[in-house]
């Protein structure tokens, strides 16, 4: 057995994104204990930084010790009890996953289904909530399987009008487009580190409102997860003692070096400026789309609802999408993503996330993609694509 030496890849799929050298360097710093006073100071910095990033000053914000799916599971398992009614919006793979988890929590699940690539329709959600008392409304803000953005502010307001708690999946949106938990008046919002934050996978930042915390502490049954039970987690993270008293209660051995990486990625995004990062994602998206369209390709999602950080491109007739992905990976060391579910074989998913949202990434992707398409007989003019992109970047 020998040491593993990974190939150097350029990550422009649906995640993970490229991790900057400064974050990789932070991961290699000396490991200390998870109850070390220096590490506890770091924990407090991370909590405050997540409140700032989410704009959630009145929410409890912690990073869960597992990827974004753990945020989804924690939100659903903590809020829902057997017999509770949950309305779940499904407009892609991850809304479907929410519905599955809600069923496992014992809830009565009502799905509001949409065509993949479309945003959630607020009128249909309002109708579903009006049918019966509902504990939770859950939806995906930025659907990673399609690249569609839904109106979080409107959907959270509908939940409040009907007395429901809101769960918002921001795995792909946090750091790339506006996430404003306070303005939305959202109850539970979760994300992942491997998308627009450009830290390695393995942590899930989550924010819980006071309403959500009250609902969790007032449960009739224990949460159907021990590791992700927020009542137990906050005895360690909420401290000192979780509620402002003495020491912290041991809950789990925190992923210490992963938290170093998250902390450094948060330092980086605040150094750049949150608004500047959002503008950077929008600018590179506009350039990429202009280049793709100049190359003769079409986007899946209507312009008004596209995510800048996740670009879903239709595969032209007669093109083997798998061979295109293989070509750009083998020749250019570039990773782009395939379609999921009903979009399998029909689209590519191109990420412009965090450290991967740069003009260099846009130009490289267009060059590699045009070469791969031409190899299959689809005439894609790389020079025209690059000129169109450069015009947006000027």
mmCIF file of C-alpha atoms in Angstrom:
data_model
loop_
_atom_site.group_PDB
_atom_site.id
_atom_site.type_symbol
_atom_site.label_atom_id
_atom_site.label_comp_id
_atom_site.label_asym_id
_atom_site.label_seq_id
_atom_site.Cartn_x
_atom_site.Cartn_y
_atom_site.Cartn_z
ATOM 1 C CA UNK A 1 0.000 0.000 0.000
ATOM 2 C CA UNK A 2 1.356 3.423 -0.955
ATOM 3 C CA UNK A 3 0.422 7.019 -0.197
ATOM 4 C CA UNK A 4 -2.409 8.299 -2.379
ATOM 5 C CA UNK A 5 -1.469 11.115 -4.738
ATOM 6 C CA UNK A 6 -4.644 12.557 -6.280
ATOM 7 C CA UNK A 7 -4.539 13.952 -9.793
ATOM 8 C CA UNK A 8 -4.718 17.731 -10.089
ATOM 9 C CA UNK A 9 -8.213 18.532 -11.342
ATOM 10 C CA UNK A 10 -10.082 21.731 -12.146
ATOM 11 C CA UNK A 11 -13.456 21.347 -10.459
ATOM 12 C CA UNK A 12 -16.333 22.890 -12.418
ATOM 13 C CA UNK A 13 -19.056 20.373 -11.667
ATOM 14 C CA UNK A 14 -21.956 20.710 -9.208
ATOM 15 C CA UNK A 15 -19.514 20.435 -6.299
ATOM 16 C CA UNK A 16 -17.027 20.182 -4.806
ATOM 17 C CA UNK A 17 -15.408 23.329 -6.147
ATOM 18 C CA UNK A 18 -11.710 24.164 -6.266
ATOM 19 C CA UNK A 19 -10.231 24.659 -2.794
ATOM 20 C CA UNK A 20 -7.839 27.576 -2.550
ATOM 21 C CA UNK A 21 -4.226 26.997 -1.429
ATOM 22 C CA UNK A 22 -4.797 29.049 1.717
ATOM 23 C CA UNK A 23 -7.643 26.765 2.804
ATOM 24 C CA UNK A 24 -5.612 23.641 1.999
ATOM 25 C CA UNK A 25 -2.783 25.096 4.071
ATOM 26 C CA UNK A 26 -5.136 25.746 6.977
ATOM 27 C CA UNK A 27 -6.236 22.105 6.932
ATOM 28 C CA UNK A 28 -2.631 21.024 7.537
ATOM 29 C CA UNK A 29 -2.169 23.034 10.739
ATOM 30 C CA UNK A 30 -1.471 21.081 13.955
ATOM 31 C CA UNK A 31 -4.438 19.229 15.380
ATOM 32 C CA UNK A 32 -5.452 20.192 18.918
ATOM 33 C CA UNK A 33 -8.123 18.777 21.183
ATOM 34 C CA UNK A 34 -11.791 19.534 20.631
ATOM 35 C CA UNK A 35 -12.072 20.878 24.199
ATOM 36 C CA UNK A 36 -8.826 22.862 24.053
ATOM 37 C CA UNK A 37 -9.444 26.508 25.051
ATOM 38 C CA UNK A 38 -7.856 27.697 21.796
ATOM 39 C CA UNK A 39 -10.198 25.492 19.787
ATOM 40 C CA UNK A 40 -13.190 26.708 21.780
ATOM 41 C CA UNK A 41 -12.234 30.270 20.869
ATOM 42 C CA UNK A 42 -12.194 29.169 17.220
ATOM 43 C CA UNK A 43 -15.671 27.660 17.652
ATOM 44 C CA UNK A 44 -17.022 30.990 18.862
ATOM 45 C CA UNK A 45 -15.454 32.789 15.894
ATOM 46 C CA UNK A 46 -17.013 30.318 13.472
ATOM 47 C CA UNK A 47 -20.467 30.691 15.056
ATOM 48 C CA UNK A 48 -20.317 34.486 14.804
ATOM 49 C CA UNK A 49 -18.999 34.322 11.228
ATOM 50 C CA UNK A 50 -21.845 32.020 10.182
ATOM 51 C CA UNK A 51 -24.397 34.395 11.703
ATOM 52 C CA UNK A 52 -22.811 37.153 9.597
ATOM 53 C CA UNK A 53 -22.689 35.043 6.442
ATOM 54 C CA UNK A 54 -26.324 33.889 6.745
ATOM 55 C CA UNK A 55 -27.383 37.344 8.029
ATOM 56 C CA UNK A 56 -28.970 35.528 10.941
ATOM 57 C CA UNK A 57 -28.047 37.514 14.074
ATOM 58 C CA UNK A 58 -30.884 36.007 16.134
ATOM 59 C CA UNK A 59 -30.370 32.414 14.943
ATOM 60 C CA UNK A 60 -28.199 29.713 16.464
ATOM 61 C CA UNK A 61 -25.562 28.964 13.812
ATOM 62 C CA UNK A 62 -23.213 25.973 13.953
ATOM 63 C CA UNK A 63 -21.425 23.732 11.445
ATOM 64 C CA UNK A 64 -22.659 20.141 11.615
ATOM 65 C CA UNK A 65 -19.927 17.462 11.412
ATOM 66 C CA UNK A 66 -21.059 15.996 8.076
ATOM 67 C CA UNK A 67 -21.834 17.221 4.523
ATOM 68 C CA UNK A 68 -24.850 19.275 3.389
ATOM 69 C CA UNK A 69 -27.182 16.268 3.407
ATOM 70 C CA UNK A 70 -26.688 16.160 7.175
ATOM 71 C CA UNK A 71 -28.058 19.699 7.363
ATOM 72 C CA UNK A 72 -31.125 18.520 5.493
ATOM 73 C CA UNK A 73 -31.560 15.525 7.780
ATOM 74 C CA UNK A 74 -30.972 17.568 10.930
ATOM 75 C CA UNK A 75 -33.565 20.153 9.900
ATOM 76 C CA UNK A 76 -36.206 17.588 9.088
ATOM 77 C CA UNK A 77 -35.584 15.144 11.932
ATOM 78 C CA UNK A 78 -35.426 17.893 14.567
ATOM 79 C CA UNK A 79 -38.614 19.673 13.494
ATOM 80 C CA UNK A 80 -40.870 16.804 12.437
ATOM 81 C CA UNK A 81 -42.540 14.215 14.664
ATOM 82 C CA UNK A 82 -44.804 11.311 13.688
ATOM 83 C CA UNK A 83 -48.140 12.595 12.432
ATOM 84 C CA UNK A 84 -46.962 16.137 11.671
ATOM 85 C CA UNK A 85 -47.971 17.446 8.245
ATOM 86 C CA UNK A 86 -45.104 18.554 6.020
ATOM 87 C CA UNK A 87 -45.449 20.284 2.662
ATOM 88 C CA UNK A 88 -42.339 19.630 0.564
ATOM 89 C CA UNK A 89 -41.652 21.446 -2.698
ATOM 90 C CA UNK A 90 -40.092 19.152 -5.299
ATOM 91 C CA UNK A 91 -38.550 20.726 -8.389
ATOM 92 C CA UNK A 92 -35.454 18.550 -8.578
ATOM 93 C CA UNK A 93 -33.497 15.776 -6.909
ATOM 94 C CA UNK A 94 -32.966 17.465 -3.567
ATOM 95 C CA UNK A 95 -36.584 18.399 -2.982
ATOM 96 C CA UNK A 96 -37.309 14.722 -3.558
ATOM 97 C CA UNK A 97 -34.703 13.805 -0.975
ATOM 98 C CA UNK A 98 -36.369 16.130 1.537
ATOM 99 C CA UNK A 99 -39.686 14.362 0.987
ATOM 100 C CA UNK A 100 -38.059 10.969 1.547
ATOM 101 C CA UNK A 101 -36.509 12.125 4.812
ATOM 102 C CA UNK A 102 -39.781 13.645 6.033
ATOM 103 C CA UNK A 103 -41.484 10.308 5.457
ATOM 104 C CA UNK A 104 -38.765 8.556 7.462
ATOM 105 C CA UNK A 105 -39.455 11.007 10.310
ATOM 106 C CA UNK A 106 -43.044 9.699 10.380
ATOM 107 C CA UNK A 107 -44.601 12.861 8.983
ATOM 108 C CA UNK A 108 -47.607 13.047 6.682
ATOM 109 C CA UNK A 109 -45.882 14.272 3.542
ATOM 110 C CA UNK A 110 -47.596 16.392 0.882
ATOM 111 C CA UNK A 111 -45.407 17.138 -2.130
ATOM 112 C CA UNK A 112 -45.868 20.083 -4.473
ATOM 113 C CA UNK A 113 -44.285 18.720 -7.636
ATOM 114 C CA UNK A 114 -42.865 20.822 -10.469
ATOM 115 C CA UNK A 115 -41.114 20.159 -13.748
ATOM 116 C CA UNK A 116 -37.355 19.916 -13.278
ATOM 117 C CA UNK A 117 -35.732 23.199 -14.268
ATOM 118 C CA UNK A 118 -38.627 25.340 -13.045
ATOM 119 C CA UNK A 119 -38.715 27.367 -9.808
ATOM 120 C CA UNK A 120 -41.177 26.581 -7.037
ATOM 121 C CA UNK A 121 -44.591 28.140 -7.730
ATOM 122 C CA UNK A 122 -45.705 30.162 -4.646
ATOM 123 C CA UNK A 123 -49.408 29.981 -5.586
ATOM 124 C CA UNK A 124 -49.364 26.176 -5.578
ATOM 125 C CA UNK A 125 -47.520 26.161 -2.254
ATOM 126 C CA UNK A 126 -50.090 28.518 -0.728
ATOM 127 C CA UNK A 127 -52.889 26.231 -1.893
ATOM 128 C CA UNK A 128 -51.213 23.189 -0.331
ATOM 129 C CA UNK A 129 -50.724 24.956 3.004
ATOM 130 C CA UNK A 130 -54.330 26.167 3.010
ATOM 131 C CA UNK A 131 -55.654 22.599 2.866
ATOM 132 C CA UNK A 132 -54.758 21.654 6.467
ATOM 133 C CA UNK A 133 -52.653 22.731 9.463
ATOM 134 C CA UNK A 134 -49.007 22.196 8.564
ATOM 135 C CA UNK A 135 -45.912 21.938 10.769
ATOM 136 C CA UNK A 136 -43.219 22.460 8.112
ATOM 137 C CA UNK A 137 -42.805 23.913 4.637
ATOM 138 C CA UNK A 138 -39.525 22.780 3.055
ATOM 139 C CA UNK A 139 -37.980 23.814 -0.259
ATOM 140 C CA UNK A 140 -34.667 24.164 -2.059
ATOM 141 C CA UNK A 141 -33.511 27.728 -2.648
ATOM 142 C CA UNK A 142 -30.900 26.734 -5.252
ATOM 143 C CA UNK A 143 -31.689 23.335 -6.795
ATOM 144 C CA UNK A 144 -28.321 21.771 -7.615
ATOM 145 C CA UNK A 145 -29.804 19.154 -9.925
ATOM 146 C CA UNK A 146 -31.249 21.768 -12.307
ATOM 147 C CA UNK A 147 -29.665 25.174 -11.669
ATOM 148 C CA UNK A 148 -33.032 26.788 -10.836
ATOM 149 C CA UNK A 149 -33.496 29.439 -8.142
ATOM 150 C CA UNK A 150 -36.740 29.775 -6.153
ATOM 151 C CA UNK A 151 -38.052 32.841 -4.313
ATOM 152 C CA UNK A 152 -37.114 32.134 -0.710
ATOM 153 C CA UNK A 153 -38.517 35.377 0.701
ATOM 154 C CA UNK A 154 -41.979 34.772 -0.766
ATOM 155 C CA UNK A 155 -42.089 31.104 0.227
ATOM 156 C CA UNK A 156 -41.001 31.796 3.821
ATOM 157 C CA UNK A 157 -43.663 34.515 4.076
ATOM 158 C CA UNK A 158 -46.308 32.022 2.937
ATOM 159 C CA UNK A 159 -45.139 29.593 5.622
ATOM 160 C CA UNK A 160 -45.465 32.271 8.303
ATOM 161 C CA UNK A 161 -48.987 33.222 7.168
ATOM 162 C CA UNK A 162 -50.085 29.624 7.621
ATOM 163 C CA UNK A 163 -48.272 29.043 10.918
ATOM 164 C CA UNK A 164 -45.719 26.659 9.446
ATOM 165 C CA UNK A 165 -42.000 26.504 10.131
ATOM 166 C CA UNK A 166 -39.792 26.949 7.060
ATOM 167 C CA UNK A 167 -36.817 24.787 6.069
ATOM 168 C CA UNK A 168 -34.630 26.241 3.312
ATOM 169 C CA UNK A 169 -31.902 24.287 1.515
ATOM 170 C CA UNK A 170 -29.097 26.756 0.728
ATOM 171 C CA UNK A 171 -26.389 24.188 0.013
ATOM 172 C CA UNK A 172 -25.544 25.685 -3.374
ATOM 173 C CA UNK A 173 -26.654 29.272 -2.762
ATOM 174 C CA UNK A 174 -24.671 30.338 0.327
ATOM 175 C CA UNK A 175 -21.784 32.554 -0.752
ATOM 176 C CA UNK A 176 -22.851 32.705 -4.401
ATOM 177 C CA UNK A 177 -26.157 34.573 -4.342
ATOM 178 C CA UNK A 178 -27.948 36.540 -1.635
ATOM 179 C CA UNK A 179 -28.914 34.444 1.391
ATOM 180 C CA UNK A 180 -30.693 36.716 3.883
ATOM 181 C CA UNK A 181 -32.153 34.626 6.674
ATOM 182 C CA UNK A 182 -33.301 37.613 8.740
ATOM 183 C CA UNK A 183 -35.102 39.268 5.829
ATOM 184 C CA UNK A 184 -36.709 35.983 4.822
ATOM 185 C CA UNK A 185 -37.728 35.271 8.446
ATOM 186 C CA UNK A 186 -36.692 31.677 7.775
ATOM 187 C CA UNK A 187 -36.652 29.077 10.540
ATOM 188 C CA UNK A 188 -34.015 26.523 9.537
ATOM 189 C CA UNK A 189 -31.488 27.186 6.793
ATOM 190 C CA UNK A 190 -28.590 24.861 6.024
ATOM 191 C CA UNK A 191 -25.737 24.719 3.554
ATOM 192 C CA UNK A 192 -22.498 22.889 2.741
ATOM 193 C CA UNK A 193 -18.854 23.894 2.704
ATOM 194 C CA UNK A 194 -17.918 22.402 -0.671
ATOM 195 C CA UNK A 195 -19.845 24.732 -2.985
ATOM 196 C CA UNK A 196 -19.455 28.525 -2.975
ATOM 197 C CA UNK A 197 -17.447 28.541 0.267
ATOM 198 C CA UNK A 198 -14.727 26.472 -1.476
ATOM 199 C CA UNK A 199 -13.773 24.452 1.581
ATOM 200 C CA UNK A 200 -13.556 20.645 1.390
ATOM 201 C CA UNK A 201 -16.766 18.611 1.751
ATOM 202 C CA UNK A 202 -17.682 17.380 5.193
ATOM 203 C CA UNK A 203 -19.356 20.206 7.125
ATOM 204 C CA UNK A 204 -22.876 21.619 6.998
ATOM 205 C CA UNK A 205 -23.452 25.126 8.379
ATOM 206 C CA UNK A 206 -26.960 25.430 9.785
ATOM 207 C CA UNK A 207 -29.004 28.292 11.265
ATOM 208 C CA UNK A 208 -32.022 27.785 13.551
ATOM 209 C CA UNK A 209 -34.493 30.470 14.585
ATOM 210 C CA UNK A 210 -35.836 30.870 18.103
ATOM 211 C CA UNK A 211 -39.176 29.489 16.851
ATOM 212 C CA UNK A 212 -37.410 26.395 15.561
ATOM 213 C CA UNK A 213 -35.445 25.965 18.780
ATOM 214 C CA UNK A 214 -38.664 26.217 20.809
ATOM 215 C CA UNK A 215 -40.318 23.591 18.610
ATOM 216 C CA UNK A 216 -37.359 21.244 19.069
ATOM 217 C CA UNK A 217 -37.199 21.657 22.848
ATOM 218 C CA UNK A 218 -40.978 21.146 23.058
ATOM 219 C CA UNK A 219 -41.050 17.850 21.166
ATOM 220 C CA UNK A 220 -43.135 14.973 22.502
ATOM 221 C CA UNK A 221 -40.601 12.377 21.317
ATOM 222 C CA UNK A 222 -36.837 12.347 21.121
ATOM 223 C CA UNK A 223 -35.279 13.418 17.837
ATOM 224 C CA UNK A 224 -34.789 10.364 15.608
ATOM 225 C CA UNK A 225 -31.070 11.034 15.351
ATOM 226 C CA UNK A 226 -28.570 11.133 18.183
ATOM 227 C CA UNK A 227 -25.649 12.839 16.424
ATOM 228 C CA UNK A 228 -27.867 15.509 14.838
ATOM 229 C CA UNK A 229 -30.174 16.121 17.821
ATOM 230 C CA UNK A 230 -29.931 19.884 18.192
ATOM 231 C CA UNK A 231 -30.710 19.737 21.922
ATOM 232 C CA UNK A 232 -27.584 17.622 22.433
ATOM 233 C CA UNK A 233 -25.427 19.461 19.901
ATOM 234 C CA UNK A 234 -25.997 22.832 21.531
ATOM 235 C CA UNK A 235 -24.711 21.597 24.871
ATOM 236 C CA UNK A 236 -21.336 21.439 23.096
ATOM 237 C CA UNK A 237 -21.609 24.204 20.475
ATOM 238 C CA UNK A 238 -23.915 26.665 22.176
ATOM 239 C CA UNK A 239 -21.716 27.278 25.173
ATOM 240 C CA UNK A 240 -19.882 27.728 27.171
ATOM 241 C CA UNK A 241 -22.470 25.101 28.520
ATOM 242 C CA UNK A 242 -24.708 25.720 25.529
ATOM 243 C CA UNK A 243 -26.770 28.279 27.370
ATOM 244 C CA UNK A 244 -24.317 30.770 28.770
ATOM 245 C CA UNK A 245 -23.067 28.940 31.858
ATOM 246 C CA UNK A 246 -19.881 27.011 32.725
ATOM 247 C CA UNK A 247 -18.069 24.438 30.567
ATOM 248 C CA UNK A 248 -19.102 22.581 27.440
ATOM 249 C CA UNK A 249 -20.691 19.127 27.493
ATOM 250 C CA UNK A 250 -18.857 16.517 25.435
ATOM 251 C CA UNK A 251 -20.996 15.435 22.492
ATOM 252 C CA UNK A 252 -18.684 14.286 19.698
ATOM 253 C CA UNK A 253 -15.065 14.719 18.668
ATOM 254 C CA UNK A 254 -15.299 17.689 16.337
ATOM 255 C CA UNK A 255 -13.611 17.444 12.902
ATOM 256 C CA UNK A 256 -10.950 19.887 14.052
ATOM 257 C CA UNK A 257 -8.870 20.318 10.915
ATOM 258 C CA UNK A 258 -11.975 20.552 8.730
ATOM 259 C CA UNK A 259 -13.111 23.422 10.936
ATOM 260 C CA UNK A 260 -9.743 25.114 10.401
ATOM 261 C CA UNK A 261 -10.531 24.968 6.679
ATOM 262 C CA UNK A 262 -14.042 26.381 7.121
ATOM 263 C CA UNK A 263 -12.690 29.186 9.294
ATOM 264 C CA UNK A 264 -10.116 30.127 6.649
ATOM 265 C CA UNK A 265 -12.732 30.067 3.887
ATOM 266 C CA UNK A 266 -14.884 32.441 5.969
ATOM 267 C CA UNK A 267 -11.900 34.744 6.508
ATOM 268 C CA UNK A 268 -11.375 34.753 2.730
ATOM 269 C CA UNK A 269 -14.975 35.563 1.824
ATOM 270 C CA UNK A 270 -15.109 38.452 4.302
ATOM 271 C CA UNK A 271 -11.779 39.767 3.011
ATOM 272 C CA UNK A 272 -13.229 39.798 -0.497
ATOM 273 C CA UNK A 273 -16.586 41.105 0.711
ATOM 274 C CA UNK A 274 -19.845 39.167 0.506
ATOM 275 C CA UNK A 275 -21.331 41.505 -2.075
ATOM 276 C CA UNK A 276 -18.139 41.402 -4.142
ATOM 277 C CA UNK A 277 -18.278 37.601 -4.154
ATOM 278 C CA UNK A 278 -21.895 37.682 -5.343
ATOM 279 C CA UNK A 279 -20.982 40.114 -8.133
ATOM 280 C CA UNK A 280 -18.054 37.878 -9.141
ATOM 281 C CA UNK A 281 -20.336 34.863 -9.441
ATOM 282 C CA UNK A 282 -22.855 36.848 -11.519
ATOM 283 C CA UNK A 283 -20.165 38.269 -13.803
ATOM 284 C CA UNK A 284 -18.527 34.927 -14.554
ATOM 285 C CA UNK A 285 -21.965 33.364 -15.118
ATOM 286 C CA UNK A 286 -22.896 36.013 -17.683
ATOM 287 C CA UNK A 287 -19.609 35.429 -19.478
ATOM 288 C CA UNK A 288 -20.002 31.659 -19.484
ATOM 289 C CA UNK A 289 -23.572 31.791 -20.797
ATOM 290 C CA UNK A 290 -22.592 34.252 -23.543
ATOM 291 C CA UNK A 291 -19.788 31.922 -24.588
ATOM 292 C CA UNK A 292 -21.953 28.810 -24.503
ATOM 293 C CA UNK A 293 -24.633 30.460 -26.617
ATOM 294 C CA UNK A 294 -22.022 31.718 -29.103
ATOM 295 C CA UNK A 295 -20.847 28.114 -29.383
ATOM 296 C CA UNK A 296 -24.388 27.049 -30.357
ATOM 297 C CA UNK A 297 -25.483 25.622 -27.001
ATOM 298 C CA UNK A 298 -28.699 26.286 -25.068
ATOM 299 C CA UNK A 299 -29.441 26.621 -21.357
ATOM 300 C CA UNK A 300 -32.086 24.565 -19.522
ATOM 301 C CA UNK A 301 -33.377 27.197 -17.080
ATOM 302 C CA UNK A 302 -35.038 30.468 -18.086
ATOM 303 C CA UNK A 303 -32.733 33.465 -17.577
ATOM 304 C CA UNK A 304 -34.874 34.943 -14.773
ATOM 305 C CA UNK A 305 -34.464 31.846 -12.598
ATOM 306 C CA UNK A 306 -30.902 30.703 -13.373
ATOM 307 C CA UNK A 307 -28.307 30.202 -10.678
ATOM 308 C CA UNK A 308 -25.044 31.919 -11.573
ATOM 309 C CA UNK A 309 -23.063 29.267 -9.734
ATOM 310 C CA UNK A 310 -24.727 26.203 -11.337
ATOM 311 C CA UNK A 311 -25.221 26.366 -15.110
ATOM 312 C CA UNK A 312 -27.276 23.600 -16.704
ATOM 313 C CA UNK A 313 -26.595 23.232 -20.440
ATOM 314 C CA UNK A 314 -28.675 21.168 -22.846
ATOM 315 C CA UNK A 315 -26.788 18.443 -24.707
ATOM 316 C CA UNK A 316 -27.186 18.945 -28.497
ATOM 317 C CA UNK A 317 -28.861 16.208 -30.529
ATOM 318 C CA UNK A 318 -26.396 13.575 -31.697
ATOM 319 C CA UNK A 319 -23.785 14.352 -29.030
ATOM 320 C CA UNK A 320 -22.740 11.716 -26.484
ATOM 321 C CA UNK A 321 -22.641 13.758 -23.287
ATOM 322 C CA UNK A 322 -20.576 11.167 -21.430
ATOM 323 C CA UNK A 323 -17.849 11.282 -24.063
ATOM 324 C CA UNK A 324 -17.724 15.065 -23.770
ATOM 325 C CA UNK A 325 -17.223 14.840 -20.007
ATOM 326 C CA UNK A 326 -14.599 12.136 -20.461
ATOM 327 C CA UNK A 327 -12.744 14.229 -23.057
ATOM 328 C CA UNK A 328 -12.522 17.360 -20.925
ATOM 329 C CA UNK A 329 -11.458 15.293 -17.902
ATOM 330 C CA UNK A 330 -8.814 13.217 -19.703
ATOM 331 C CA UNK A 331 -7.401 15.972 -21.902
ATOM 332 C CA UNK A 332 -7.920 19.079 -19.781
ATOM 333 C CA UNK A 333 -8.186 17.684 -16.213
ATOM 334 C CA UNK A 334 -11.520 19.505 -16.060
ATOM 335 C CA UNK A 335 -14.548 18.084 -14.250
ATOM 336 C CA UNK A 336 -18.075 19.041 -15.278
ATOM 337 C CA UNK A 337 -21.220 17.303 -14.063
ATOM 338 C CA UNK A 338 -23.840 15.059 -15.637
ATOM 339 C CA UNK A 339 -27.611 15.320 -15.324
ATOM 340 C CA UNK A 340 -29.599 13.567 -12.598
ATOM 341 C CA UNK A 341 -32.982 11.832 -12.684
ATOM 342 C CA UNK A 342 -35.062 12.732 -15.742
ATOM 343 C CA UNK A 343 -32.239 15.009 -16.956
ATOM 344 C CA UNK A 344 -29.697 12.177 -17.113
ATOM 345 C CA UNK A 345 -28.007 12.196 -20.517
ATOM 346 C CA UNK A 346 -29.740 15.446 -21.480
ATOM 347 C CA UNK A 347 -27.665 18.134 -19.726
ATOM 348 C CA UNK A 348 -24.290 19.077 -18.358
ATOM 349 C CA UNK A 349 -24.025 20.891 -15.038
ATOM 350 C CA UNK A 350 -21.204 23.423 -15.007
ATOM 351 C CA UNK A 351 -20.275 24.951 -11.663
ATOM 352 C CA UNK A 352 -18.914 28.432 -11.131
ATOM 353 C CA UNK A 353 -18.578 28.178 -7.381
ATOM 354 C CA UNK A 354 -16.271 29.970 -4.986
ATOM 355 C CA UNK A 355 -12.662 29.658 -6.116
ATOM 356 C CA UNK A 356 -13.905 28.140 -9.402
ATOM 357 C CA UNK A 357 -15.786 31.334 -10.349
ATOM 358 C CA UNK A 358 -13.018 33.196 -12.207
ATOM 359 C CA UNK A 359 -12.513 34.442 -15.783
ATOM 360 C CA UNK A 360 -9.742 31.851 -16.189
ATOM 361 C CA UNK A 361 -12.167 29.038 -15.376
ATOM 362 C CA UNK A 362 -14.716 30.415 -17.856
ATOM 363 C CA UNK A 363 -12.186 30.565 -20.710
ATOM 364 C CA UNK A 364 -10.755 27.140 -19.948
ATOM 365 C CA UNK A 365 -14.195 25.549 -19.803
ATOM 366 C CA UNK A 366 -15.302 27.084 -23.100
ATOM 367 C CA UNK A 367 -12.090 26.034 -24.843
ATOM 368 C CA UNK A 368 -12.234 22.464 -23.557
ATOM 369 C CA UNK A 369 -15.962 22.061 -24.212
ATOM 370 C CA UNK A 370 -15.725 23.355 -27.780
ATOM 371 C CA UNK A 371 -12.848 20.979 -28.491
ATOM 372 C CA UNK A 372 -14.816 18.020 -27.123
ATOM 373 C CA UNK A 373 -17.908 18.960 -29.151
ATOM 374 C CA UNK A 374 -15.936 19.366 -32.367
ATOM 375 C CA UNK A 375 -14.425 15.917 -31.809
ATOM 376 C CA UNK A 376 -17.979 14.547 -32.151
ATOM 377 C CA UNK A 377 -18.798 16.579 -35.253
ATOM 378 C CA UNK A 378 -20.743 19.360 -33.555
ATOM 379 C CA UNK A 379 -19.386 22.647 -34.905
ATOM 380 C CA UNK A 380 -18.609 24.792 -31.879
ATOM 381 C CA UNK A 381 -16.606 27.927 -32.663
ATOM 382 C CA UNK A 382 -14.198 28.333 -29.752
ATOM 383 C CA UNK A 383 -12.981 31.722 -30.928
ATOM 384 C CA UNK A 384 -16.526 33.075 -31.108
ATOM 385 C CA UNK A 385 -17.288 31.608 -27.670
ATOM 386 C CA UNK A 386 -14.208 33.196 -26.113
ATOM 387 C CA UNK A 387 -14.907 36.557 -27.760
ATOM 388 C CA UNK A 388 -18.483 36.557 -26.434
ATOM 389 C CA UNK A 389 -17.270 35.695 -22.935
ATOM 390 C CA UNK A 390 -14.509 38.312 -23.016
ATOM 391 C CA UNK A 391 -17.027 40.971 -24.031
ATOM 392 C CA UNK A 392 -18.929 40.301 -20.798
ATOM 393 C CA UNK A 393 -15.731 40.284 -18.743
ATOM 394 C CA UNK A 394 -14.362 43.543 -20.190
#
